[in-house]
Tab-separated table of C-alpha atoms in Angstrom:
chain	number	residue	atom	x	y	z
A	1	UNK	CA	82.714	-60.579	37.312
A	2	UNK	CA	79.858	-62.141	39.240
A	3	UNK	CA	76.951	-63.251	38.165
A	4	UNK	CA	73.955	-62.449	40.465
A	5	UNK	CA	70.697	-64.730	40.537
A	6	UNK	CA	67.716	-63.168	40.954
A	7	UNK	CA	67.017	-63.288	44.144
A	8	UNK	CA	70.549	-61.774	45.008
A	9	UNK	CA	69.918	-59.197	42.606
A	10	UNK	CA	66.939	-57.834	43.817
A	11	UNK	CA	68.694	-57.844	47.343
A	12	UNK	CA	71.155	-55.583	46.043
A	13	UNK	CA	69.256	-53.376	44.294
A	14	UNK	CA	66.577	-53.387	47.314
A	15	UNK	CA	69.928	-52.345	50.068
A	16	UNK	CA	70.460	-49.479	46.837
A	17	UNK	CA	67.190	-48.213	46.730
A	18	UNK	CA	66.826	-47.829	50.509
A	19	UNK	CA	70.253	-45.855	50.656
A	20	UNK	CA	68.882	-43.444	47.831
A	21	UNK	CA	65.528	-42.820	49.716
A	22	UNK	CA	67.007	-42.254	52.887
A	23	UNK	CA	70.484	-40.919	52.344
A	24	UNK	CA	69.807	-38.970	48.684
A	25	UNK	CA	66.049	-37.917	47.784
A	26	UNK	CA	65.653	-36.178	51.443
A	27	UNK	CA	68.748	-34.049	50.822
A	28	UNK	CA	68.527	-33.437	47.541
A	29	UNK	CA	66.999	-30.370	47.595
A	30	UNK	CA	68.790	-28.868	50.139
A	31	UNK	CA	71.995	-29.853	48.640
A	32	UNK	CA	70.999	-28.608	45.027
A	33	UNK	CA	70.192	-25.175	46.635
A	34	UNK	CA	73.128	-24.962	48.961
A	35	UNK	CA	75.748	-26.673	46.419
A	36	UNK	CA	76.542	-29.183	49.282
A	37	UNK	CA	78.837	-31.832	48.447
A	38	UNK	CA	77.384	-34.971	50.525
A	39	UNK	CA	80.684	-36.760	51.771
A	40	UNK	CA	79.237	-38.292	54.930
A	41	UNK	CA	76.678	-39.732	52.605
A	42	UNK	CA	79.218	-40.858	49.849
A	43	UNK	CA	80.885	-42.564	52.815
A	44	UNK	CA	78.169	-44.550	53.640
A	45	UNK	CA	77.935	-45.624	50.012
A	46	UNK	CA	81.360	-47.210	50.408
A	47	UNK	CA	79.797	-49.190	53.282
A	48	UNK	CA	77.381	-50.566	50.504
A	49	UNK	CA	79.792	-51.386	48.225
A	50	UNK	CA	78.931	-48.385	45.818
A	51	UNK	CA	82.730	-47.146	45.553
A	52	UNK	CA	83.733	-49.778	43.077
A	53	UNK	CA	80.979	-51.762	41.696
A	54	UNK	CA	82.817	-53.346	38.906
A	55	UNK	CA	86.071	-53.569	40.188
A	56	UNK	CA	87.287	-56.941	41.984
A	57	UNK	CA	86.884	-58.159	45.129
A	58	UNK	CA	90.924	-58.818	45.599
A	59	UNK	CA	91.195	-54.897	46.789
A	60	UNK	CA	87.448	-54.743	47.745
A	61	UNK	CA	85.195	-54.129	45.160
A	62	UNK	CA	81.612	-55.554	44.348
A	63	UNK	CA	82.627	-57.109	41.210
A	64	UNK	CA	79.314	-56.867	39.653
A	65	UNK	CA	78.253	-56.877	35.770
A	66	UNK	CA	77.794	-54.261	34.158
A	67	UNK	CA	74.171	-55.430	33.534
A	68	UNK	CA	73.729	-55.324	37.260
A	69	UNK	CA	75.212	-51.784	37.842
A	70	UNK	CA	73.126	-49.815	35.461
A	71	UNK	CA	70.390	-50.709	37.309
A	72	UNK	CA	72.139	-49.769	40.593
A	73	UNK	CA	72.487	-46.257	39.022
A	74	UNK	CA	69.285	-45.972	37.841
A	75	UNK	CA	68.028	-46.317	41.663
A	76	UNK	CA	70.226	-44.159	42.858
A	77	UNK	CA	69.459	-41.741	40.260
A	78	UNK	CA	65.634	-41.596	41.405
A	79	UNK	CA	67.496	-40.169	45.034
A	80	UNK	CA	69.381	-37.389	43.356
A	81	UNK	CA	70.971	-37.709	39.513
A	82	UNK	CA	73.701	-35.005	40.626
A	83	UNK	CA	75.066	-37.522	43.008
A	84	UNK	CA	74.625	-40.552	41.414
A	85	UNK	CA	76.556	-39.319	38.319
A	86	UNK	CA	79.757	-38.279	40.891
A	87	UNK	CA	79.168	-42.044	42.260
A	88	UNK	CA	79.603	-43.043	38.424
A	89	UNK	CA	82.721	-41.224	38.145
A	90	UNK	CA	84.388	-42.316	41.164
A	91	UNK	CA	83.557	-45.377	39.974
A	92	UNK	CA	84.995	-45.224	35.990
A	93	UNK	CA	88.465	-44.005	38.369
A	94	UNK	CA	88.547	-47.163	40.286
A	95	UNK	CA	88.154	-49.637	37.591
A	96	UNK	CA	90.676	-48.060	35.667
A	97	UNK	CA	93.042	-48.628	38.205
A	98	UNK	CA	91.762	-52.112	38.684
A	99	UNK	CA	91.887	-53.243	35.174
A	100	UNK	CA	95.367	-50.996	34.132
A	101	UNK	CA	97.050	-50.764	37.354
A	102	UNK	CA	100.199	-53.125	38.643
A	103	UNK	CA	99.736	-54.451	41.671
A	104	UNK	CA	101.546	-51.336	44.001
A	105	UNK	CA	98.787	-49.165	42.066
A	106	UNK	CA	96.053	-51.203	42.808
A	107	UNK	CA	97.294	-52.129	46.602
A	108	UNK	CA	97.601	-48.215	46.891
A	109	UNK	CA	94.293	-47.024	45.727
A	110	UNK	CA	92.095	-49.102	45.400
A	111	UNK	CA	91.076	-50.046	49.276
A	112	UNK	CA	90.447	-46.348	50.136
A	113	UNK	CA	88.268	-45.801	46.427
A	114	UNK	CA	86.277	-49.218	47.125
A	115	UNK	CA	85.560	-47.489	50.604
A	116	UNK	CA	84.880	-44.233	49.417
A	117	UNK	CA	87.005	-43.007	52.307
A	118	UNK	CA	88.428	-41.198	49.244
A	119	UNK	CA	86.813	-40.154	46.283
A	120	UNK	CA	88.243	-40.431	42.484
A	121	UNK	CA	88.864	-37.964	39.089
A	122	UNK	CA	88.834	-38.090	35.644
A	123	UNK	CA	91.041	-35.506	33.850
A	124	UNK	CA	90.989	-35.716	30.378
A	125	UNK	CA	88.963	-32.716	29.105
A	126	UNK	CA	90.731	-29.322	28.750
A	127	UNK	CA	90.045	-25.883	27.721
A	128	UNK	CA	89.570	-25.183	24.297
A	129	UNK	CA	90.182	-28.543	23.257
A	130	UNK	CA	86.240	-30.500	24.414
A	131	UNK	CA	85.106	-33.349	22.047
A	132	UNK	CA	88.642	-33.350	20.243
A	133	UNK	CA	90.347	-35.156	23.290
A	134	UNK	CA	93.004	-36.290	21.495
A	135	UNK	CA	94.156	-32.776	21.077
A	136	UNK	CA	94.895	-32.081	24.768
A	137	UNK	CA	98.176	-30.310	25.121
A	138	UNK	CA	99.104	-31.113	29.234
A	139	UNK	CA	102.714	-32.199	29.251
A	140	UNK	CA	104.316	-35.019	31.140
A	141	UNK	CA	108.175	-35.051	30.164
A	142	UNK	CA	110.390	-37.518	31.879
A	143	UNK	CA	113.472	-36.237	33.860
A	144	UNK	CA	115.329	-39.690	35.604
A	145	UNK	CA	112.794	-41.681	37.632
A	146	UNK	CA	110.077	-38.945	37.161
A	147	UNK	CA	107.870	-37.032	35.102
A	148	UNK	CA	107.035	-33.417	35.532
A	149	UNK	CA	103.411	-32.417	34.032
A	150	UNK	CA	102.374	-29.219	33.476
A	151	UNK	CA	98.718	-28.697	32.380
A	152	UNK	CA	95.076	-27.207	32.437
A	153	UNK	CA	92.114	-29.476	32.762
A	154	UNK	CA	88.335	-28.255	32.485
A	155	UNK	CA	85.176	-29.525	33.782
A	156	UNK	CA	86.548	-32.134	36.702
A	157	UNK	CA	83.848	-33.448	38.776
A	158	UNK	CA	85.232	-33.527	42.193
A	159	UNK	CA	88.246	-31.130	41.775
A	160	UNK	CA	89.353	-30.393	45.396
A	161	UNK	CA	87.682	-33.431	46.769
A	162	UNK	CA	89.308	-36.728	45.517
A	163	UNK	CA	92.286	-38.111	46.640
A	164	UNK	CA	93.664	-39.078	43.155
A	165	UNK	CA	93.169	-38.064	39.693
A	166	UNK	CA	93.875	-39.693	36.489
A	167	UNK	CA	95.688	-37.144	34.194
A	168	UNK	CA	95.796	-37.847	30.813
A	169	UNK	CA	99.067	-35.951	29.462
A	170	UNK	CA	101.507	-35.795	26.191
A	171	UNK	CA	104.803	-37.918	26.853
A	172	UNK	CA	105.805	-38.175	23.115
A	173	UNK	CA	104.727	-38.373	19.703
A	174	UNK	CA	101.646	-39.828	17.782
A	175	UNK	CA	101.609	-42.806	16.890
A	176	UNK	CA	101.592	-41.631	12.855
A	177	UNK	CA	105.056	-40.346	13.302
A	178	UNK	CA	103.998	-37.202	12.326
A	179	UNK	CA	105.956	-35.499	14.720
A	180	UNK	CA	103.808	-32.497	15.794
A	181	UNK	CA	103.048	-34.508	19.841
A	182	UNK	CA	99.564	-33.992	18.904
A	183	UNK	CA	97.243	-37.276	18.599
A	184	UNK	CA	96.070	-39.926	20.360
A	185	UNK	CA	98.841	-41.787	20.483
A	186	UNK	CA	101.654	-39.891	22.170
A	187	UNK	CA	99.133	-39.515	25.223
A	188	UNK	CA	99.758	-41.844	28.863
A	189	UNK	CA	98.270	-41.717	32.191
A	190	UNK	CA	99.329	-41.044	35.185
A	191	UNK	CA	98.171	-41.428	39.153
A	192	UNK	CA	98.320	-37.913	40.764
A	193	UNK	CA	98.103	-37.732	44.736
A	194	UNK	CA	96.070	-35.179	46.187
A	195	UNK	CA	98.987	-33.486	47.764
A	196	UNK	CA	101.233	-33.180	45.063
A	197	UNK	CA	103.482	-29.957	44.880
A	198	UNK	CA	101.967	-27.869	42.301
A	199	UNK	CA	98.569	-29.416	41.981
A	200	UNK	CA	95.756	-26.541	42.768
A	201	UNK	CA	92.342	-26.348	41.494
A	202	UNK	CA	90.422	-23.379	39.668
A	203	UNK	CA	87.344	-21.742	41.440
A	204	UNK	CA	84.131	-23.368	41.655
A	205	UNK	CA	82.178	-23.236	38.413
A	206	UNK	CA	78.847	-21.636	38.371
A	207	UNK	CA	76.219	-24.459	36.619
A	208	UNK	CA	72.541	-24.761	35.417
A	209	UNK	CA	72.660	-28.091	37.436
A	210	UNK	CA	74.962	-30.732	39.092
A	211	UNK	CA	75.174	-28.702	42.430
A	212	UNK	CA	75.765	-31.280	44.784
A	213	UNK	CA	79.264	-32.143	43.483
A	214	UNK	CA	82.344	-29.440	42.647
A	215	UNK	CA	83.175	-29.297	38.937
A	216	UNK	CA	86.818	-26.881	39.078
A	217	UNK	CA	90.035	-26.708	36.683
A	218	UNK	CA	92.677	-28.858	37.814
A	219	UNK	CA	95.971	-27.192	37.534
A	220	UNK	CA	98.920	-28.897	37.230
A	221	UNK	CA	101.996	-26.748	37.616
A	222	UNK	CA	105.583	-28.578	37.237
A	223	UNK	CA	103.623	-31.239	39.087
A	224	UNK	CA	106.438	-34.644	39.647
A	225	UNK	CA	105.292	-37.421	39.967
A	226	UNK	CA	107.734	-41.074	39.966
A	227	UNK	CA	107.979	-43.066	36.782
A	228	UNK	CA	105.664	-46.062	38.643
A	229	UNK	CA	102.431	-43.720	38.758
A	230	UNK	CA	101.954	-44.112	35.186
A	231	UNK	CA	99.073	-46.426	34.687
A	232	UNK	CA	99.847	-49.243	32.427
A	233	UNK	CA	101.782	-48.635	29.052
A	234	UNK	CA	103.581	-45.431	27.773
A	235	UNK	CA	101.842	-43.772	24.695
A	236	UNK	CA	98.459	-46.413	26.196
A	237	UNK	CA	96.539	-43.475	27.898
A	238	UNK	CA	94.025	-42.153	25.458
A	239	UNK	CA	92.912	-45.649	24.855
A	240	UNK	CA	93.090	-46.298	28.210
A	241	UNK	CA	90.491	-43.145	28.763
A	242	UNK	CA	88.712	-43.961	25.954
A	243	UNK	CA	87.806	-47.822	26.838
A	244	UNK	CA	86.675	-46.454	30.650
A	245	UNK	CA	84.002	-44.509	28.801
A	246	UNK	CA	82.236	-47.058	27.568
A	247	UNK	CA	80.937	-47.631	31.133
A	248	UNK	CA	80.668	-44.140	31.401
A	249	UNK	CA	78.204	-43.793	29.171
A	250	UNK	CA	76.057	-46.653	30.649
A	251	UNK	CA	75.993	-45.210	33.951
A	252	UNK	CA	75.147	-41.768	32.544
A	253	UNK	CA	72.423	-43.714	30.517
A	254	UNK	CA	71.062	-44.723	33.570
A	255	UNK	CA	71.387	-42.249	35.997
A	256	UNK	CA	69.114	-40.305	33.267
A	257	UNK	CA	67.131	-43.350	33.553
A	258	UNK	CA	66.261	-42.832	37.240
A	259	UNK	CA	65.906	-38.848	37.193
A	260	UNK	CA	63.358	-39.576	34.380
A	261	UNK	CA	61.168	-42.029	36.022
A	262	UNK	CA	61.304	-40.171	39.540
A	263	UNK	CA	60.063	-37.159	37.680
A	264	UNK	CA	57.857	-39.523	35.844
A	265	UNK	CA	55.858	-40.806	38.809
A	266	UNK	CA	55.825	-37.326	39.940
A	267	UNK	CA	53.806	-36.495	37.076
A	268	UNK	CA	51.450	-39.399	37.483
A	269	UNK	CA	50.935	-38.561	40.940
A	270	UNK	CA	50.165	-34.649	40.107
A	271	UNK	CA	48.013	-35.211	37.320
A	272	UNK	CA	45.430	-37.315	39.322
A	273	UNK	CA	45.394	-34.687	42.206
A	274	UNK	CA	44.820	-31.911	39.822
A	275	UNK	CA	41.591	-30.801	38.828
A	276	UNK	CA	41.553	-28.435	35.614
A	277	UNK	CA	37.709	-27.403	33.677
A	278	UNK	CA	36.118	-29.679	36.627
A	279	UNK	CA	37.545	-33.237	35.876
A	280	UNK	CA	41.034	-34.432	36.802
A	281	UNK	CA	43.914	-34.199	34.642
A	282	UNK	CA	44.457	-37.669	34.400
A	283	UNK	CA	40.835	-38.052	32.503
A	284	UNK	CA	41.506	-35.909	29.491
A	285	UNK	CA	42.546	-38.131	26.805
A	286	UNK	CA	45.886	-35.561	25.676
A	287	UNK	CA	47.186	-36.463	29.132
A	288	UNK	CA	46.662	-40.093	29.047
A	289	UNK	CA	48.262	-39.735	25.455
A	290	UNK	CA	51.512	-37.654	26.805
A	291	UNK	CA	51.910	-40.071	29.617
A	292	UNK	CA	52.018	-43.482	27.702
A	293	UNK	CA	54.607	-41.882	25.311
A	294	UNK	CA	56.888	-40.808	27.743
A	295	UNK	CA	56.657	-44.175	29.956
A	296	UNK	CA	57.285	-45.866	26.098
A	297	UNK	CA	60.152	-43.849	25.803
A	298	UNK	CA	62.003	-44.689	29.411
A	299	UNK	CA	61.220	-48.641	28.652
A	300	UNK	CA	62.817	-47.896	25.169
A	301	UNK	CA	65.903	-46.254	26.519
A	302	UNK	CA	66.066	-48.789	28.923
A	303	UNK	CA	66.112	-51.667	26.944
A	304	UNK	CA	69.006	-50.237	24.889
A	305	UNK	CA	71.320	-49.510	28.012
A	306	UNK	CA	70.498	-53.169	29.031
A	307	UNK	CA	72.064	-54.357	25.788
A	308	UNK	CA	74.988	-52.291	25.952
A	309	UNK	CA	75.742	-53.159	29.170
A	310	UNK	CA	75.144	-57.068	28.154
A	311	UNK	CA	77.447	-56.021	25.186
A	312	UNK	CA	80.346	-54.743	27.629
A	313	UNK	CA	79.486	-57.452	30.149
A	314	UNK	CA	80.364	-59.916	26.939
A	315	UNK	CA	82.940	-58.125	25.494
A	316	UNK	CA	81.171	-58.046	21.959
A	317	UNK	CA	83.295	-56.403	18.938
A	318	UNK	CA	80.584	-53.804	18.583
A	319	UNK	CA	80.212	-52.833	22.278
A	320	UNK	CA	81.028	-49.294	21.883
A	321	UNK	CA	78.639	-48.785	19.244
A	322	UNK	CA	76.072	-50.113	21.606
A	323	UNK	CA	77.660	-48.476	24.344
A	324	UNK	CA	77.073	-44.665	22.336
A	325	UNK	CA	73.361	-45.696	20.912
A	326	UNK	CA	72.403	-46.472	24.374
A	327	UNK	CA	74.313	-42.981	25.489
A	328	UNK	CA	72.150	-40.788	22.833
A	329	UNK	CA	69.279	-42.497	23.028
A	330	UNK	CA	68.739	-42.775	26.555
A	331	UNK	CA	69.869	-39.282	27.574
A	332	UNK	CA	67.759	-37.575	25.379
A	333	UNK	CA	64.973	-39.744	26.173
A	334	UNK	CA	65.678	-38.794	30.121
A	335	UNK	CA	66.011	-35.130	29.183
A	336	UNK	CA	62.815	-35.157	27.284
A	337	UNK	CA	60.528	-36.950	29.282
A	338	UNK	CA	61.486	-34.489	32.719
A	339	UNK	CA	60.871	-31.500	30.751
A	340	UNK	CA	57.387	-32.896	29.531
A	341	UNK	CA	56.733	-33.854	33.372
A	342	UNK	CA	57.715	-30.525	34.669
A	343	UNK	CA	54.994	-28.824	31.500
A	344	UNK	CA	52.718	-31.300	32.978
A	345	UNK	CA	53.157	-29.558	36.121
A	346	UNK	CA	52.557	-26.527	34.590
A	347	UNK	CA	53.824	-23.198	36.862
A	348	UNK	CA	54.409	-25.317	39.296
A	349	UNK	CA	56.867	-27.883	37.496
A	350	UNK	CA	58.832	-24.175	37.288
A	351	UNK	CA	58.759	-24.031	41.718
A	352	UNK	CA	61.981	-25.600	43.154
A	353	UNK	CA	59.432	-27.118	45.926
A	354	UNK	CA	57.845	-29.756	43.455
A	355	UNK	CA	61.526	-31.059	42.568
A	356	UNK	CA	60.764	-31.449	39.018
A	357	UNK	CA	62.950	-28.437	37.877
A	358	UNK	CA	66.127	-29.323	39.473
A	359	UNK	CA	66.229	-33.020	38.175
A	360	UNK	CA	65.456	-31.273	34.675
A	361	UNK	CA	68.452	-28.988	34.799
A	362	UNK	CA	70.646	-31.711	36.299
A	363	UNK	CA	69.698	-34.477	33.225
A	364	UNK	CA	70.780	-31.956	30.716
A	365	UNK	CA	74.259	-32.160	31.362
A	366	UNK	CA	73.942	-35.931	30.703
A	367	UNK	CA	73.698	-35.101	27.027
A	368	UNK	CA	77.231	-33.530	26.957
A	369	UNK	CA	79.503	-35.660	28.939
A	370	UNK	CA	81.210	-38.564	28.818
A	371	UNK	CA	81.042	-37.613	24.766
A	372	UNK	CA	78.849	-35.335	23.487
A	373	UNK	CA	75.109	-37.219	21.663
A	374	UNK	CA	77.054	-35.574	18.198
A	375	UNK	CA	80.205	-37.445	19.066
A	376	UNK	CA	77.732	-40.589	20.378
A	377	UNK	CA	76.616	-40.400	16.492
A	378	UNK	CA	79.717	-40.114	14.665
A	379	UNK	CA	80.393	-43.203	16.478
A	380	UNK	CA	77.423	-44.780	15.384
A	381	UNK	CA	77.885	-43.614	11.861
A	382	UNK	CA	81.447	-44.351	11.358
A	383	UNK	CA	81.174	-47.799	12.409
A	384	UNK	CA	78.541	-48.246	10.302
A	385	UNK	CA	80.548	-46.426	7.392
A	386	UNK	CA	83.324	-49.312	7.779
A	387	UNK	CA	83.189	-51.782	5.210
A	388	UNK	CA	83.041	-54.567	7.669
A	389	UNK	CA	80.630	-52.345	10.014
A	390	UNK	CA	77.030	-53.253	8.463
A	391	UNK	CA	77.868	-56.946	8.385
A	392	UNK	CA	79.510	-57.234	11.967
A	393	UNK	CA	76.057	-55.407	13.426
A	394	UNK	CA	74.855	-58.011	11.471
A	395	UNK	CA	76.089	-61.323	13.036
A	396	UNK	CA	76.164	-59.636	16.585
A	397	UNK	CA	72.438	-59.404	16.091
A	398	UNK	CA	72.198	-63.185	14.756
A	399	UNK	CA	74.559	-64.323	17.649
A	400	UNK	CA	72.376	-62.889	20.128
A	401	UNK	CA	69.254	-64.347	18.264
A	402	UNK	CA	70.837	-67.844	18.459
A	403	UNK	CA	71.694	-67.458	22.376
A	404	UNK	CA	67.548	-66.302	23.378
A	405	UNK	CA	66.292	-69.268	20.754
């Protein structure tokens, strides 16, 4: 990981914000309306060093913290949230293979991901199964030097696009020995090409937002693959999937960050133009009122995605914790405060010309993946259930204390 000063941080994020105002915000419309999936612009965010932000320089990634890269998303998010959530994606893909690949894996991939001159999937949802991941029922079974997976996955950004996709499938049993194959622990992961024999995709899904990236099924029919594209241990994948989300989540956090604030200033902007009972919006005190609340709420949210991106960037016992608070809070928060700047808007918020709508219906999709806010919660509760949970919230707190005094 490296650790930016100031100065070089503010570079970086200054290259970022240029890219999203000239290569996302001026498209976004268009895109939205036409479902256009940007890859000319996506390559050009390789150029920047946007295809693996977090993933090493050995195979040419940025290598930043995660502190710095939620604050990359957030400016990209004020360009267009639908894209920068597929850049988070492609990005969750990459450092998986970075951090759990061997060294063919990582040779293989990761110079094309880093480049975005291919793009990356995550395929762990399925029908049927949605929060309870553990319960997915694709099939890898080995037969000599291969496996053969057979398999339905649901909602995969990118489906058709990417060049690889990480497929979480069954190889054996749980690890409770219970013998059913169901649980978390008879699930691995494996590398699937783009042109592997019996891979196909389902037909475009029809969504409230998102349009400027393809969600489809992936379909994996007797799809072989050799023993070497499973990525790091046998029976390892679910946690595997399950530590990339912590990142996830941040990036999500922040992407709903940026939509908020774009919509925001959009708000501030309109309500000083308008002129309602002969005085200006911005004069009547239930305005002024609405505004500071929602500007209190986006510091709020922000402030908690900081610390669980300093939490990851640490690698503090209670990081996922932090990493789901920061998920509910801040995606709700995002949600919330566009749908009070598109009211504030009033029929025109509701006109796809003002902009406001679309980053509304994109940000509410931010509250479902990468875990659900009710999963985010049970989380959140059941670490604080654990007998050790209170206490360990507890020192983290006074350890970070001690570190600012």
């Amino acid at each position: 990981m490296i650790t930016t000063t100031t100065e070089e941080r503010e570079a970086i994020l200054g290259a970022v914000r240029e890219y999203a105002e000239t290569e996302l915000a001026p498209f976004a419309s268009e895109r939205d309306e036409q479902h256009l999936f940007p890859r000319e612009a996506l390559h050009r965010a390789g150029d920047l060093g946007l295809g693996g932000i977090y993933v090493g320089e050995e195979f040419g990634g940025t290598g930043l913290s995660r502190t710095d890269t939620v604050a990359i998303f957030e400016e990209l998010a004020k360009g267009d949230p639908a894209v920068a959530a597929y850049i988070s994606i492609h990005n969750m893909v990459a450092w998986m293979i970075d951090s759990y690949g061997d060294d063919a894996q990582r040779g293989q991939w990761l110079p094309r991901l880093t480049a975005m001159s291919e793009f990356g999937s995550y395929c762990l949802t399925e029908p049927g199964v949605g929060s309870d991941a553990a319960a997915l029922a694709t099939r890898a079974v080995r037969d000599g030097d291969e496996y053969e997976i057979s398999g339905v996955k649901q909602f995969i950004s990118g489906a058709g696009e990417s060049g690889v996709y990480i497929v979480m499938a069954r190889t054996g049993r749980p690890s409770t020995g219970s013998g059913t194959g169901s649980g978390a622990g008879g699930i691995s992961a494996f590398l699937v090409p783009a042109d592997a024999p019996g891979l196909s995709f389902g037909a475009l899904e029809k969504k409230m937002g998102w349009h400027a990236q393809p969600t489809r099924q992936v379909i994996l029919d007797g799809v072989r693959v050799p023993a070497s594209a499973m990525l790091g241990d046998e029976g390892r994948g679910f946690a595997i999937a399950m530590s990339a989300l912590n990142g996830g989540r941040l990036n999500i956090a922040a992407c709903s960050l940026g939509g908020a604030q774009w919509a925001l200033d959009r708000a501030v902007q309109y309500v000083h133009e308008r002129v309602a009972f002969g005085e200006p919006l911005a004069e009547k005190q239930s305005i002024l009122f609405q505004i500071a609340d929602m500007r209190t709420e986006l510091q709020a949210a922000r402030l908690m995605v900081r610390d669980g991106a300093q939490a990851v960037d640490e690698q503090a016992p209670d990081a996922t914790m932090r990493c789901a608070m920061a998920k509910r809070f801040a995606t709700d928060a995002g949600f919330e405060v566009a749908n009070r700047a598109l009211q504030l808007h009033g029929g025109y918020g509701y006109l796809q010309d003002y902009g406001i709508e679309k980053v509304v219906r994109d940000l509410r999709v931010h509250q479902i993946l990468e875990g659900t806010n009710e999963i985010m919660r049970l989380i959140v509760g059941r670490e604080m259930l654990r007998p050790a949970g209170s206490a360990s919230l507890q020192r983290s707190g006074e350890d970070r204390m001690r570190r600012a005094s």
